[in-house]
Backbone as JSON Lines, residues from 0, in Angstrom:
{"i":0,"aa":"M","n":[-22.44,-3.01,-9.36],"ca":[-21.01,-3.91,-8.59],"c":[-20.03,-4.0,-9.62]}
{"i":1,"aa":"P","n":[-18.61,-4.11,-9.29],"ca":[-17.53,-3.92,-9.89],"c":[-16.76,-5.52,-10.71]}
{"i":2,"aa":"Y","n":[-17.36,-5.69,-12.27],"ca":[-16.79,-6.64,-12.59],"c":[-15.91,-6.72,-13.61]}
{"i":3,"aa":"S","n":[-14.99,-7.34,-13.67],"ca":[-14.09,-7.17,-14.7],"c":[-14.52,-8.05,-16.2]}
{"i":4,"aa":"E","n":[-13.8,-7.32,-17.1],"ca":[-14.33,-7.86,-18.37],"c":[-13.96,-9.73,-18.54]}
{"i":5,"aa":"D","n":[-12.96,-9.91,-18.02],"ca":[-12.99,-11.51,-17.4],"c":[-14.28,-12.26,-16.57]}
{"i":6,"aa":"H","n":[-14.6,-11.6,-15.39],"ca":[-15.72,-11.91,-14.97],"c":[-16.65,-11.06,-15.09]}
{"i":7,"aa":"P","n":[-17.5,-11.4,-15.84],"ca":[-18.62,-10.47,-16.04],"c":[-19.74,-10.84,-15.15]}
{"i":8,"aa":"M","n":[-20.15,-12.12,-14.52],"ca":[-20.87,-12.44,-13.32],"c":[-20.39,-12.43,-12.36]}
{"i":9,"aa":"P","n":[-21.39,-12.37,-10.66],"ca":[-20.91,-12.12,-10.05],"c":[-20.69,-13.14,-9.1]}
{"i":10,"aa":"I","n":[-19.41,-12.75,-8.6],"ca":[-19.26,-14.66,-7.54],"c":[-19.87,-15.06,-6.68]}
{"i":11,"aa":"L","n":[-20.43,-13.95,-5.67],"ca":[-21.16,-13.97,-4.42],"c":[-22.64,-14.06,-4.86]}
{"i":12,"aa":"Q","n":[-23.35,-15.56,-4.91],"ca":[-24.5,-15.21,-4.94],"c":[-25.36,-14.29,-4.32]}
{"i":13,"aa":"P","n":[-26.63,-14.03,-4.63],"ca":[-27.5,-13.45,-3.78],"c":[-27.97,-13.34,-2.51]}
{"i":14,"aa":"Q","n":[-27.96,-14.66,-1.99],"ca":[-28.43,-15.07,-0.43],"c":[-27.52,-14.47,0.01]}
{"i":15,"aa":"D","n":[-26.08,-14.84,-0.07],"ca":[-24.8,-14.39,0.32],"c":[-24.28,-13.77,0.89]}
{"i":16,"aa":"E","n":[-24.56,-12.81,-0.48],"ca":[-24.36,-11.0,-0.75],"c":[-25.49,-10.81,0.69]}
{"i":17,"aa":"E","n":[-26.49,-11.3,0.99],"ca":[-27.67,-10.58,1.59],"c":[-27.13,-10.8,3.29]}
{"i":18,"aa":"A","n":[-26.54,-11.66,3.58],"ca":[-26.23,-12.77,4.65],"c":[-25.22,-12.02,5.18]}
{"i":19,"aa":"I","n":[-24.32,-11.45,4.55],"ca":[-22.88,-11.06,4.76],"c":[-23.47,-9.03,4.43]}
{"i":20,"aa":"R","n":[-24.48,-8.93,4.06],"ca":[-24.92,-7.64,4.52],"c":[-25.38,-6.99,5.39]}
{"i":21,"aa":"Q","n":[-26.23,-8.17,5.65],"ca":[-26.35,-8.49,7.81],"c":[-25.69,-8.42,8.33]}
{"i":22,"aa":"R","n":[-25.01,-9.14,8.21],"ca":[-23.69,-9.46,9.51],"c":[-22.96,-8.05,9.55]}
{"i":23,"aa":"F","n":[-22.35,-7.7,8.69],"ca":[-22.24,-6.34,8.24],"c":[-22.9,-4.79,9.07]}
{"i":24,"aa":"E","n":[-24.14,-5.16,8.64],"ca":[-24.9,-4.19,8.92],"c":[-24.63,-4.51,11.19]}
{"i":25,"aa":"S","n":[-24.94,-5.9,11.33],"ca":[-25.24,-5.93,12.72],"c":[-24.02,-5.65,13.71]}
{"i":26,"aa":"E","n":[-22.89,-6.02,12.88],"ca":[-21.52,-6.39,13.69],"c":[-20.31,-5.1,13.48]}
{"i":27,"aa":"L","n":[-20.34,-4.35,12.31],"ca":[-19.39,-3.59,12.35],"c":[-19.79,-2.34,12.93]}
{"i":28,"aa":"T","n":[-18.32,-2.08,13.72],"ca":[-19.35,-0.96,14.6],"c":[-18.04,0.58,14.15]}
{"i":29,"aa":"S","n":[-17.4,0.11,13.68],"ca":[-16.32,1.42,13.25],"c":[-15.5,1.32,11.51]}
{"i":30,"aa":"D","n":[-15.19,2.21,11.08],"ca":[-14.74,1.94,9.49],"c":[-13.83,1.25,9.64]}
{"i":31,"aa":"V","n":[-13.17,0.27,8.35],"ca":[-12.07,-0.71,8.53],"c":[-11.04,-0.08,7.09]}
{"i":32,"aa":"K","n":[-10.59,-0.25,6.86],"ca":[-9.58,-0.21,6.08],"c":[-9.04,-1.73,5.08]}
{"i":33,"aa":"M","n":[-9.13,-1.43,4.15],"ca":[-8.53,-3.14,3.42],"c":[-7.68,-2.28,2.18]}
{"i":34,"aa":"T","n":[-6.44,-3.0,2.1],"ca":[-5.95,-3.07,0.9],"c":[-5.8,-4.2,-0.27]}
{"i":35,"aa":"L","n":[-5.84,-4.08,-1.65],"ca":[-5.74,-5.15,-2.17],"c":[-4.23,-4.75,-3.19]}
{"i":36,"aa":"V","n":[-3.58,-5.63,-2.91],"ca":[-2.21,-5.65,-3.92],"c":[-2.63,-6.56,-5.07]}
{"i":37,"aa":"T","n":[-2.53,-6.24,-5.87],"ca":[-2.76,-7.1,-7.13],"c":[-2.32,-6.32,-8.61]}
{"i":38,"aa":"H","n":[-2.03,-6.98,-9.27],"ca":[-1.84,-6.5,-10.58],"c":[-2.68,-6.05,-12.16]}
{"i":39,"aa":"N","n":[-2.95,-5.02,-12.77],"ca":[-3.85,-5.03,-13.68],"c":[-2.87,-4.51,-14.81]}
{"i":40,"aa":"P","n":[-2.72,-5.42,-15.86],"ca":[-2.16,-5.51,-16.78],"c":[-2.45,-4.24,-17.83]}
{"i":41,"aa":"I","n":[-1.46,-3.15,-18.21],"ca":[-1.71,-2.4,-18.88],"c":[-2.44,-2.87,-20.14]}
{"i":42,"aa":"G","n":[-3.8,-2.35,-20.66],"ca":[-4.18,-2.23,-21.98],"c":[-4.35,-4.14,-21.99]}
{"i":43,"aa":"G","n":[-4.44,-4.63,-20.94],"ca":[-4.2,-6.33,-21.29],"c":[-3.11,-6.86,-21.82]}
{"i":44,"aa":"L","n":[-1.81,-6.09,-21.82],"ca":[-0.32,-6.63,-22.2],"c":[0.4,-7.43,-21.02]}
{"i":45,"aa":"M","n":[0.26,-8.96,-20.84],"ca":[0.78,-9.35,-20.05],"c":[2.49,-9.77,-20.75]}
{"i":46,"aa":"I","n":[3.01,-9.0,-19.18],"ca":[4.53,-9.52,-19.38],"c":[5.0,-10.56,-18.88]}
{"i":47,"aa":"P","n":[5.8,-11.36,-19.85],"ca":[6.19,-12.89,-19.01],"c":[6.72,-12.58,-17.34]}
{"i":48,"aa":"G","n":[6.19,-13.5,-16.65],"ca":[6.94,-13.32,-15.84],"c":[6.27,-12.36,-14.32]}
{"i":49,"aa":"R","n":[5.23,-11.87,-14.6],"ca":[4.33,-10.67,-14.49],"c":[2.69,-11.25,-14.09]}
{"i":50,"aa":"D","n":[2.37,-12.71,-14.65],"ca":[1.55,-12.92,-14.71],"c":[0.54,-13.02,-13.43]}
{"i":51,"aa":"C","n":[-0.62,-13.31,-13.21],"ca":[-1.46,-13.41,-11.79],"c":[-2.65,-13.74,-12.45]}
{"i":52,"aa":"P","n":[-2.91,-15.14,-12.9],"ca":[-4.09,-15.61,-12.94],"c":[-5.5,-15.4,-11.59]}
{"i":53,"aa":"S","n":[-5.18,-15.32,-10.8],"ca":[-5.85,-14.9,-9.71],"c":[-6.2,-13.24,-9.41]}
{"i":54,"aa":"C","n":[-5.49,-12.83,-9.66],"ca":[-5.7,-11.38,-9.24],"c":[-7.2,-10.55,-9.75]}
{"i":55,"aa":"P","n":[-7.98,-11.17,-10.98],"ca":[-8.46,-10.38,-11.51],"c":[-9.55,-11.25,-10.64]}
{"i":56,"aa":"T","n":[-9.88,-12.22,-10.95],"ca":[-11.52,-12.86,-9.27],"c":[-10.83,-12.49,-8.18]}
{"i":57,"aa":"T","n":[-9.75,-12.04,-7.63],"ca":[-9.42,-11.71,-6.6],"c":[-10.33,-10.38,-6.26]}
{"i":58,"aa":"Q","n":[-9.85,-9.37,-7.38],"ca":[-10.39,-7.61,-7.52],"c":[-11.76,-8.18,-7.32]}
{"i":59,"aa":"D","n":[-12.27,-8.73,-7.98],"ca":[-13.75,-8.9,-8.3],"c":[-14.45,-9.14,-7.05]}
{"i":60,"aa":"L","n":[-13.94,-10.48,-6.26],"ca":[-14.62,-10.77,-5.18],"c":[-14.5,-9.85,-4.21]}
{"i":61,"aa":"I","n":[-13.14,-8.86,-3.79],"ca":[-13.23,-8.09,-2.8],"c":[-14.26,-6.85,-3.15]}
{"i":62,"aa":"G","n":[-14.07,-6.18,-4.43],"ca":[-15.1,-5.57,-4.98],"c":[-16.51,-5.73,-4.31]}
{"i":63,"aa":"E","n":[-16.84,-7.32,-4.27],"ca":[-18.2,-7.25,-4.25],"c":[-18.29,-7.23,-2.81]}
{"i":64,"aa":"V","n":[-17.32,-7.73,-1.74],"ca":[-17.51,-7.36,-0.85],"c":[-17.84,-6.39,0.1]}
{"i":65,"aa":"V","n":[-16.69,-5.28,-0.91],"ca":[-16.76,-3.86,0.1],"c":[-17.36,-3.33,-0.59]}
{"i":66,"aa":"A","n":[-18.23,-3.34,-1.92],"ca":[-19.91,-3.11,-1.69],"c":[-20.62,-3.12,-0.5]}
{"i":67,"aa":"L","n":[-20.41,-4.33,-0.19],"ca":[-21.71,-4.46,0.87],"c":[-21.95,-3.98,2.27]}
{"i":68,"aa":"S","n":[-20.73,-2.83,2.25],"ca":[-21.03,-2.03,3.7],"c":[-20.05,-0.68,3.55]}
{"i":69,"aa":"S","n":[-20.7,0.22,3.94],"ca":[-20.39,1.92,3.67],"c":[-18.68,1.65,4.92]}
{"i":70,"aa":"K","n":[-18.94,1.04,5.72],"ca":[-17.74,1.17,6.76],"c":[-16.39,0.68,6.27]}
{"i":71,"aa":"I","n":[-16.37,0.13,4.92],"ca":[-14.94,-0.83,4.8],"c":[-14.78,-0.01,3.52]}
{"i":72,"aa":"E","n":[-13.43,0.5,3.82],"ca":[-12.83,1.56,2.24],"c":[-11.7,0.99,1.74]}
{"i":73,"aa":"L","n":[-11.82,0.46,0.76],"ca":[-10.91,-0.33,-0.4],"c":[-9.62,0.45,-1.03]}
{"i":74,"aa":"E","n":[-8.63,-0.09,-0.72],"ca":[-7.39,0.91,-1.76],"c":[-7.02,-0.76,-2.42]}
{"i":75,"aa":"I","n":[-6.4,0.38,-3.54],"ca":[-5.75,-0.95,-4.79],"c":[-4.73,-0.33,-5.33]}
{"i":76,"aa":"V","n":[-3.81,-1.47,-4.93],"ca":[-2.39,-1.19,-4.78],"c":[-1.65,-1.74,-5.82]}
{"i":77,"aa":"D","n":[-1.2,-1.53,-7.08],"ca":[-0.74,-2.19,-7.9],"c":[0.91,-2.8,-7.5]}
{"i":78,"aa":"F","n":[1.21,-3.92,-7.98],"ca":[2.23,-4.63,-7.15],"c":[3.31,-4.11,-8.21]}
{"i":79,"aa":"Y","n":[3.22,-3.88,-8.88],"ca":[4.58,-3.66,-9.93],"c":[4.58,-2.03,-10.29]}
{"i":80,"aa":"R","n":[3.39,-1.67,-10.17],"ca":[3.77,0.01,-10.53],"c":[3.93,1.03,-9.44]}
{"i":81,"aa":"E","n":[3.68,0.06,-7.96],"ca":[3.55,0.82,-6.86],"c":[4.1,0.02,-5.83]}
{"i":82,"aa":"S","n":[5.43,-0.5,-6.94],"ca":[6.05,-1.14,-5.69],"c":[6.54,-0.48,-4.35]}
{"i":83,"aa":"E","n":[6.95,0.66,-4.42],"ca":[7.41,0.87,-2.71],"c":[5.85,0.65,-1.58]}
{"i":84,"aa":"I","n":[4.96,1.26,-2.5],"ca":[3.3,0.76,-1.66],"c":[3.74,-0.37,-1.26]}
{"i":85,"aa":"A","n":[3.84,-1.71,-2.36],"ca":[3.59,-2.9,-1.49],"c":[4.64,-3.45,-0.71]}
{"i":86,"aa":"N","n":[5.82,-2.75,-1.23],"ca":[6.74,-3.03,-0.41],"c":[6.87,-2.85,1.04]}
{"i":87,"aa":"S","n":[6.02,-1.68,1.74],"ca":[6.13,-0.8,2.25],"c":[5.01,-1.5,3.81]}
{"i":88,"aa":"L","n":[4.28,-2.77,2.66],"ca":[3.13,-3.02,3.37],"c":[3.55,-5.08,3.79]}
{"i":89,"aa":"G","n":[4.54,-4.91,3.1],"ca":[5.48,-6.32,3.46],"c":[4.89,-7.17,2.42]}
{"i":90,"aa":"V","n":[4.35,-6.69,1.47],"ca":[4.04,-8.12,0.9],"c":[4.82,-7.96,-0.54]}
{"i":91,"aa":"D","n":[5.16,-9.78,-0.6],"ca":[6.04,-10.01,-1.61],"c":[5.53,-11.26,-2.69]}
{"i":92,"aa":"K","n":[4.02,-11.16,-2.44],"ca":[3.23,-11.69,-3.25],"c":[2.08,-11.54,-3.85]}
{"i":93,"aa":"I","n":[1.32,-11.94,-5.09],"ca":[-0.04,-10.88,-5.29],"c":[-1.14,-12.59,-6.02]}
{"i":94,"aa":"P","n":[-2.3,-12.32,-5.8],"ca":[-2.45,-11.28,-4.85],"c":[-2.68,-11.22,-3.34]}
{"i":95,"aa":"A","n":[-2.21,-10.12,-2.83],"ca":[-2.77,-10.05,-1.31],"c":[-4.17,-9.44,-0.98]}
{"i":96,"aa":"V","n":[-4.32,-9.61,-0.08],"ca":[-5.15,-8.81,0.4],"c":[-5.36,-8.69,2.14]}
{"i":97,"aa":"I","n":[-4.96,-7.07,2.54],"ca":[-4.87,-6.56,3.77],"c":[-5.96,-6.26,4.47]}
{"i":98,"aa":"V","n":[-6.6,-6.28,5.63],"ca":[-7.77,-6.22,6.55],"c":[-6.47,-5.57,7.44]}
{"i":99,"aa":"H","n":[-6.41,-3.94,7.69],"ca":[-6.12,-3.47,8.33],"c":[-6.49,-3.23,10.48]}
{"i":100,"aa":"N","n":[-5.86,-3.43,10.71],"ca":[-6.17,-2.93,12.3],"c":[-6.08,-1.61,12.88]}
{"i":101,"aa":"S","n":[-6.94,-1.12,13.81],"ca":[-6.45,0.29,14.32],"c":[-4.95,0.56,15.12]}
{"i":102,"aa":"D","n":[-4.51,-0.83,15.51],"ca":[-3.29,-0.72,16.12],"c":[-1.89,-1.37,15.39]}
{"i":103,"aa":"D","n":[-2.16,-0.92,13.68],"ca":[-1.2,-0.84,13.32],"c":[-1.2,-2.09,12.61]}
{"i":104,"aa":"S","n":[-1.57,-2.78,13.08],"ca":[-1.43,-4.76,12.89],"c":[-2.35,-5.21,11.83]}
{"i":105,"aa":"A","n":[-2.67,-6.08,11.45],"ca":[-3.01,-6.33,9.9],"c":[-3.41,-8.27,9.69]}
{"i":106,"aa":"A","n":[-3.89,-8.52,9.11],"ca":[-4.34,-9.86,8.77],"c":[-4.37,-9.47,6.85]}
{"i":107,"aa":"K","n":[-3.05,-10.6,6.33],"ca":[-2.71,-10.34,5.3],"c":[-3.41,-12.15,4.3]}
{"i":108,"aa":"F","n":[-4.09,-11.77,3.69],"ca":[-4.37,-13.17,2.97],"c":[-3.42,-13.01,1.39]}
{"i":109,"aa":"Y","n":[-2.73,-13.85,1.28],"ca":[-2.01,-13.85,-0.47],"c":[-3.17,-15.23,-1.07]}
{"i":110,"aa":"G","n":[-3.51,-14.96,-2.11],"ca":[-4.05,-15.82,-3.12],"c":[-5.45,-15.36,-2.69]}
{"i":111,"aa":"L","n":[-6.65,-16.28,-3.83],"ca":[-7.4,-15.84,-3.75],"c":[-8.31,-16.19,-2.53]}
{"i":112,"aa":"P","n":[-8.93,-15.17,-1.67],"ca":[-9.39,-16.08,-0.29],"c":[-11.2,-16.57,-0.68]}
{"i":113,"aa":"S","n":[-11.11,-17.95,-1.27],"ca":[-12.25,-18.16,-1.46],"c":[-12.23,-19.83,-0.57]}
{"i":114,"aa":"G","n":[-13.27,-20.94,-0.82],"ca":[-13.46,-21.51,-0.02],"c":[-13.66,-21.39,1.98]}
{"i":115,"aa":"F","n":[-12.82,-22.19,2.17],"ca":[-12.64,-22.29,3.91],"c":[-12.33,-20.71,4.38]}
{"i":116,"aa":"E","n":[-11.13,-20.31,3.75],"ca":[-10.53,-19.02,3.92],"c":[-11.55,-17.73,3.55]}
{"i":117,"aa":"F","n":[-12.28,-17.2,3.42],"ca":[-13.39,-16.3,3.07],"c":[-14.9,-16.27,3.93]}
{"i":118,"aa":"P","n":[-14.56,-17.08,5.26],"ca":[-15.43,-16.73,6.15],"c":[-14.38,-16.14,7.35]}
{"i":119,"aa":"V","n":[-12.99,-16.72,7.1],"ca":[-12.1,-16.49,7.94],"c":[-12.02,-14.8,7.54]}
{"i":120,"aa":"L","n":[-11.55,-14.45,6.14],"ca":[-11.79,-12.55,5.74],"c":[-12.59,-12.45,6.22]}
{"i":121,"aa":"L","n":[-13.95,-12.92,6.39],"ca":[-15.53,-12.11,7.35],"c":[-14.89,-11.84,7.98]}
{"i":122,"aa":"D","n":[-14.43,-12.74,9.17],"ca":[-14.03,-12.78,10.51],"c":[-13.23,-11.51,10.73]}
{"i":123,"aa":"A","n":[-12.01,-11.72,10.2],"ca":[-11.25,-10.76,10.0],"c":[-11.48,-8.79,9.64]}
{"i":124,"aa":"I","n":[-12.34,-8.83,9.25],"ca":[-13.02,-7.78,8.72],"c":[-13.66,-7.0,10.04]}
{"i":125,"aa":"V","n":[-14.71,-8.18,10.53],"ca":[-15.59,-7.74,11.56],"c":[-14.53,-7.17,12.76]}
{"i":126,"aa":"A","n":[-13.71,-8.35,13.31],"ca":[-12.42,-7.93,14.27],"c":[-11.85,-7.1,14.02]}
{"i":127,"aa":"A","n":[-11.6,-6.25,13.02],"ca":[-10.67,-5.47,12.91],"c":[-11.57,-4.03,13.18]}
{"i":128,"aa":"S","n":[-13.24,-4.35,12.83],"ca":[-14.43,-2.8,13.22],"c":[-14.44,-3.01,14.49]}
{"i":129,"aa":"T","n":[-14.76,-4.06,15.31],"ca":[-15.33,-4.05,16.79],"c":[-13.53,-4.17,18.01]}
{"i":130,"aa":"Q","n":[-12.54,-4.51,17.04],"ca":[-11.18,-4.64,18.0],"c":[-11.24,-5.67,18.41]}
{"i":131,"aa":"I","n":[-12.49,-6.74,18.58],"ca":[-12.57,-7.96,19.24],"c":[-12.18,-9.23,18.75]}
{"i":132,"aa":"S","n":[-11.16,-9.94,19.31],"ca":[-10.44,-11.06,18.2],"c":[-11.09,-12.31,18.77]}
{"i":133,"aa":"G","n":[-12.09,-12.42,19.9],"ca":[-12.69,-13.45,19.29],"c":[-11.96,-14.77,20.5]}
{"i":134,"aa":"L","n":[-10.89,-14.63,20.52],"ca":[-10.29,-15.51,21.49],"c":[-10.65,-15.49,23.17]}
{"i":135,"aa":"S","n":[-10.49,-17.02,23.36],"ca":[-10.63,-16.69,24.58],"c":[-9.46,-16.46,25.49]}
{"i":136,"aa":"E","n":[-10.25,-16.11,26.63],"ca":[-9.61,-15.54,28.07],"c":[-8.21,-16.24,28.32]}
{"i":137,"aa":"A","n":[-8.38,-17.57,27.68],"ca":[-7.15,-17.82,28.27],"c":[-5.63,-17.89,27.04]}
{"i":138,"aa":"A","n":[-5.63,-18.03,26.04],"ca":[-5.89,-17.9,25.02],"c":[-5.17,-15.95,25.15]}
{"i":139,"aa":"L","n":[-6.1,-15.45,25.13],"ca":[-5.47,-13.8,25.6],"c":[-4.08,-13.58,26.6]}
{"i":140,"aa":"A","n":[-4.34,-14.61,27.67],"ca":[-3.41,-14.71,28.92],"c":[-2.16,-15.14,28.17]}
{"i":141,"aa":"A","n":[-2.23,-16.18,27.65],"ca":[-0.97,-16.93,26.79],"c":[-0.59,-16.07,26.39]}
{"i":142,"aa":"L","n":[-1.24,-15.64,25.32],"ca":[-0.51,-14.35,23.85],"c":[0.11,-12.83,25.09]}
{"i":143,"aa":"A","n":[-0.6,-12.61,25.75],"ca":[0.26,-11.38,27.11],"c":[1.58,-11.72,27.38]}
{"i":144,"aa":"K","n":[1.91,-13.24,27.22],"ca":[3.2,-13.97,28.01],"c":[4.43,-13.82,26.78]}
{"i":145,"aa":"V","n":[3.84,-13.6,25.05],"ca":[4.63,-13.18,24.3],"c":[5.39,-11.92,24.68]}
{"i":146,"aa":"T","n":[6.69,-12.25,24.14],"ca":[7.24,-10.66,24.4],"c":[8.21,-10.09,23.37]}
{"i":147,"aa":"E","n":[8.15,-11.56,21.87],"ca":[8.89,-11.29,20.72],"c":[7.95,-11.2,20.03]}
{"i":148,"aa":"D","n":[7.93,-10.49,18.59],"ca":[7.02,-10.02,17.65],"c":[7.12,-12.11,17.03]}
{"i":149,"aa":"V","n":[6.08,-12.43,16.51],"ca":[5.34,-13.43,16.38],"c":[4.79,-13.24,14.41]}
{"i":150,"aa":"H","n":[5.58,-13.85,13.7],"ca":[4.78,-13.78,11.97],"c":[4.22,-15.21,12.12]}
{"i":151,"aa":"I","n":[2.83,-15.84,12.25],"ca":[2.11,-16.74,11.6],"c":[1.82,-16.47,10.58]}
{"i":152,"aa":"Q","n":[2.18,-17.89,10.03],"ca":[1.28,-18.37,8.24],"c":[0.73,-19.22,8.44]}
{"i":153,"aa":"V","n":[-0.25,-19.63,7.98],"ca":[-1.09,-20.5,7.72],"c":[-1.14,-21.0,6.29]}
{"i":154,"aa":"F","n":[-0.91,-22.19,5.83],"ca":[-1.3,-22.33,4.52],"c":[-2.15,-23.46,4.11]}
{"i":155,"aa":"V","n":[-3.18,-23.34,2.95],"ca":[-4.36,-23.76,3.02],"c":[-4.03,-24.36,1.3]}
{"i":156,"aa":"T","n":[-4.86,-25.21,0.9],"ca":[-4.74,-25.44,-0.74],"c":[-5.92,-25.51,-1.13]}
{"i":157,"aa":"P","n":[-6.45,-25.26,-2.34],"ca":[-7.7,-24.81,-3.05],"c":[-8.36,-25.95,-2.61]}
{"i":158,"aa":"T","n":[-10.04,-25.77,-2.85],"ca":[-10.34,-27.19,-2.37],"c":[-11.88,-27.11,-3.61]}
C-alpha cells in the first residue's frame, strides 16, 4: 500500500477495503483511467504559496482505492512541475481527482474526497467503467434536450 511519510497508517479500514474490492470485482466491466493532480514538494521543501495540506492524504487515499482493482489506472500529475498537463485537464486548484469517461467527459473532484464525497467518487469510478450513469429515464430525456455545454459544480463542507 502506498503510504507517505506523513501518513504511515492506512486511511481505509480493512472492512471498507474488502467491501470496495468486492464492489469493484462485481461492478467494474472495463478499465478506468484516473488522474490525480497534486503537489509533491521536492525534498520536503515547501515553497510559500504552494502549500497543499490535503495533497498527501488525498494521494494516500486514492492510492489505496486504486490498489483495490487492476482495472483502475492512475496517473499522477504535479500541478506546478507539469502545469501544461494540469491546464489541459482544466485543473486550477489542488488536489484534483479526475475520473475519465470513455467519451472524453470526466468527473472532477477538488479537495480530499472524504466523508459524503467518498461514495460519490466510488460511484463515478463504477459509472466510468460501465458507462451507466444511474440516472432515471426521465432525467436522461431531460438532459438530452440540453443543447449547450453545462459546467456543474457541487460544493460540500468537511464533515
